[in-house]
């Protein structure tokens, strides 16, 4: 079987070529074809010698995930169902902002964490994605918008990456790390690390390492006390809030530049949405530089919770804001196409 090149780090690609007897500088040329121009056909890589093209074609492939379906929301959000070599599928979403936008990528097929408010969490973990599959989602998104070669930072439409799709990124950390380094490489896709956010349900032992990568951290906090968090997020038994907060402090200490942590908070009716909870929450994050992101709960069929009332959400936000915390209420995007937070689930499973 031919070997897939997308997902190899630059060093690995170089080693691969050197083992074929090629000069090391060829790696940079090939890298640019793959990641700057988005070319998948070796015979169209016109700056490479014909014999080299043929050799590459005998041994390797360059594959972007296949787009199975594409749905466009009335608000401009676009969602793709993407399929890999073994037919496993994930969803990937583009969320436009005023002048640019973020691509939300997945790291696993399904998720083992089983957070009770999350639709993805009802789909068992099937497998981790490879580094190539993680990078590939962004590349297929670019295919969909025709955004090749890599535009300058100012003109690009697909400008940010949020690792908030299906799966828990920090339980696939080695592959994620390789993928992020490829995405950040300035000779290729060139997304700056300041424009990448990784969201975790709270794998505290790995969180500080995100500081070394230089990417932003979002934490799915969702509860102000262990008592509540234990009920809605099983991962809290393993990494309770005090351990999680220590990891967040460590992350902030290790960050080269000042970097606010986004605390995501889904408001669930009667569970975590009272003024008392807001007070406890502010106490919990004492000593950290955070901003909150208040998320209205997106209902899915069979979900064991109801969304908090608008009133409760606004009251909650007001308490945080009057204490000088940023606490925007996240506008739900793409809800009409089930692309909003926590609604992602492989179509494949849904169809069954
Ligand atoms: N596994 C990672 C990243 C993916 S989840 C994590 O948990 O952080 C992306 C975000 O959507 C998380 O903050 C998650 O808690 C939130 N979310 C999950 N289900 C939701 C729902 N039904 N409504 C609103 N947000 C939800
Ligand atoms: Fe997994 Fe995140 Fe959903 Fe929890 S919220 S089940 S960690 S995808």
Coordinates of C-alpha atoms in Angstrom, one line a residue, residues 162-323:
X162 CA -10.9 25.9 16.9
X163 CA -10.3 22.4 18.0
X164 CA -13.8 22.0 19.3
X165 CA -15.3 19.4 17.1
X166 CA -15.9 15.8 18.0
X167 CA -13.7 14.1 20.5
X168 CA -11.5 15.1 23.4
X169 CA -8.3 16.6 21.9
X170 CA -6.0 16.0 24.9
X171 CA -6.7 12.3 24.7
X172 CA -5.2 12.3 21.3
X173 CA -2.5 14.7 22.1
X174 CA 0.5 13.3 20.2
X175 CA -1.4 13.4 16.9
X176 CA -2.9 16.7 17.7
X177 CA 0.6 18.2 18.4
X178 CA 2.0 16.9 15.1
X179 CA -1.1 18.3 13.3
X180 CA -0.9 21.7 14.9
X181 CA 2.8 22.1 14.0
X182 CA 1.9 21.3 10.4
X183 CA -1.0 23.8 10.4
X184 CA 1.3 26.5 11.9
X185 CA 4.2 26.0 9.5
X186 CA 4.7 29.3 7.6
X187 CA 5.8 27.6 4.4
X188 CA 2.5 25.8 4.1
X189 CA -0.9 26.4 5.7
X190 CA 0.5 29.1 7.9
X191 CA -2.1 29.6 10.6
X192 CA -0.5 31.5 13.4
X193 CA -0.6 29.9 16.8
X194 CA -2.4 33.0 18.2
X195 CA -5.3 32.0 16.0
X196 CA -5.6 28.4 17.2
X197 CA -7.7 27.5 20.2
X198 CA -7.8 24.0 21.8
X199 CA -10.8 23.2 23.9
X200 CA -10.6 20.5 26.6
X201 CA -13.1 18.9 28.9
X202 CA -10.3 19.0 31.5
X203 CA -7.5 16.6 31.0
X204 CA -5.4 18.5 33.6
X205 CA -2.2 16.5 33.3
X206 CA -1.7 17.7 29.7
X207 CA -3.1 21.2 29.8
X208 CA 0.2 23.0 30.7
X209 CA 1.8 21.5 27.5
X210 CA -0.5 23.6 25.4
X211 CA 1.5 26.6 26.6
X212 CA 4.6 25.2 25.0
X213 CA 2.8 25.0 21.7
X214 CA 1.7 28.6 22.1
X215 CA -2.0 28.0 21.3
X216 CA -4.9 29.3 23.2
X217 CA -6.8 27.3 25.8
X218 CA -10.5 26.9 26.3
X219 CA -11.8 24.8 29.2
X220 CA -15.3 23.3 29.2
X221 CA -15.9 24.1 32.8
X222 CA -19.7 24.0 33.0
X223 CA -19.9 23.8 36.8
X224 CA -18.8 25.8 39.8
X225 CA -18.5 22.9 42.2
X226 CA -17.3 19.3 42.1
X227 CA -20.7 18.2 43.3
X228 CA -22.3 19.5 40.1
X229 CA -19.5 18.8 37.8
X230 CA -19.3 15.1 38.9
X231 CA -22.9 14.7 37.8
X232 CA -22.5 16.1 34.3
X233 CA -18.9 15.4 33.4
X234 CA -17.4 12.0 34.3
X235 CA -13.9 13.3 33.7
X236 CA -14.3 15.4 36.9
X237 CA -13.9 12.2 39.0
X238 CA -10.4 11.8 37.6
X239 CA -9.4 15.5 37.5
X240 CA -11.5 17.4 40.0
X241 CA -11.8 21.2 39.9
X242 CA -8.9 22.0 42.2
X243 CA -6.6 19.9 40.0
X244 CA -8.0 21.5 36.9
X245 CA -7.5 25.0 38.2
X246 CA -3.9 24.2 39.2
X247 CA -3.3 23.0 35.7
X248 CA -4.8 26.3 34.3
X249 CA -2.5 28.3 36.5
X250 CA 0.5 26.3 35.3
X251 CA -0.6 26.9 31.7
X252 CA -0.7 30.6 32.3
X253 CA 2.6 30.7 34.0
X254 CA 4.2 28.8 31.1
X255 CA 2.7 31.0 28.3
X256 CA 5.2 33.3 26.7
X257 CA 2.6 36.0 26.2
X258 CA -0.3 36.9 28.4
X259 CA -3.1 34.6 27.4
X260 CA -6.6 34.6 28.8
X261 CA -8.3 31.3 29.2
X262 CA -11.8 30.9 27.9
X263 CA -14.0 29.2 30.4
X264 CA -16.9 27.7 28.5
X265 CA -20.1 27.4 30.5
X266 CA -23.3 25.7 29.2
X267 CA -26.3 26.9 31.1
X268 CA -28.6 24.0 32.1
X269 CA -31.9 24.7 33.7
X270 CA -32.0 24.1 37.4
X271 CA -28.5 22.6 37.4
X272 CA -25.9 25.3 37.2
X273 CA -27.8 28.5 36.2
X274 CA -28.6 30.3 39.5
X275 CA -27.0 33.5 40.8
X276 CA -25.4 31.5 43.6
X277 CA -23.6 29.4 40.9
X278 CA -22.3 32.6 39.3
X279 CA -20.8 33.7 42.6
X280 CA -19.2 30.3 43.2
X281 CA -17.8 30.4 39.7
X282 CA -16.0 33.7 40.2
X283 CA -14.6 32.4 43.4
X284 CA -13.3 29.2 41.6
X285 CA -11.3 31.1 39.0
X286 CA -9.7 33.4 41.5
X287 CA -6.1 34.1 40.5
X288 CA -6.6 33.2 36.9
X289 CA -7.0 35.5 33.9
X290 CA -10.2 34.2 32.3
X291 CA -13.1 35.2 30.1
X292 CA -16.3 33.3 30.2
X293 CA -18.2 32.1 27.2
X294 CA -21.8 31.5 28.2
X295 CA -23.4 28.9 25.9
X296 CA -27.1 28.4 25.7
X297 CA -27.7 24.6 25.9
X298 CA -28.4 23.2 22.5
X299 CA -31.1 20.6 23.0
X300 CA -30.9 17.3 21.1
X301 CA -33.5 14.5 21.1
X302 CA -33.2 12.5 24.3
X303 CA -31.0 15.0 26.1
X304 CA -31.5 14.8 29.9
X305 CA -31.4 18.6 30.4
X306 CA -33.3 21.7 29.4
X307 CA -31.8 25.0 28.4
X308 CA -31.8 27.7 31.1
X309 CA -34.3 30.5 30.5
X310 CA -33.2 33.6 28.8
X311 CA -33.8 35.5 32.0
X312 CA -31.5 33.2 33.9
X313 CA -28.7 33.4 31.3
X314 CA -28.8 37.2 31.3
X315 CA -28.9 37.5 35.0
X316 CA -25.9 35.1 35.1
X317 CA -24.0 37.2 32.6
X318 CA -24.8 40.4 34.5
X319 CA -23.3 39.1 37.8
X320 CA -20.1 38.1 36.1
X321 CA -19.9 41.4 34.1
X322 CA -20.5 43.5 37.1
X323 CA -17.4 41.9 38.6

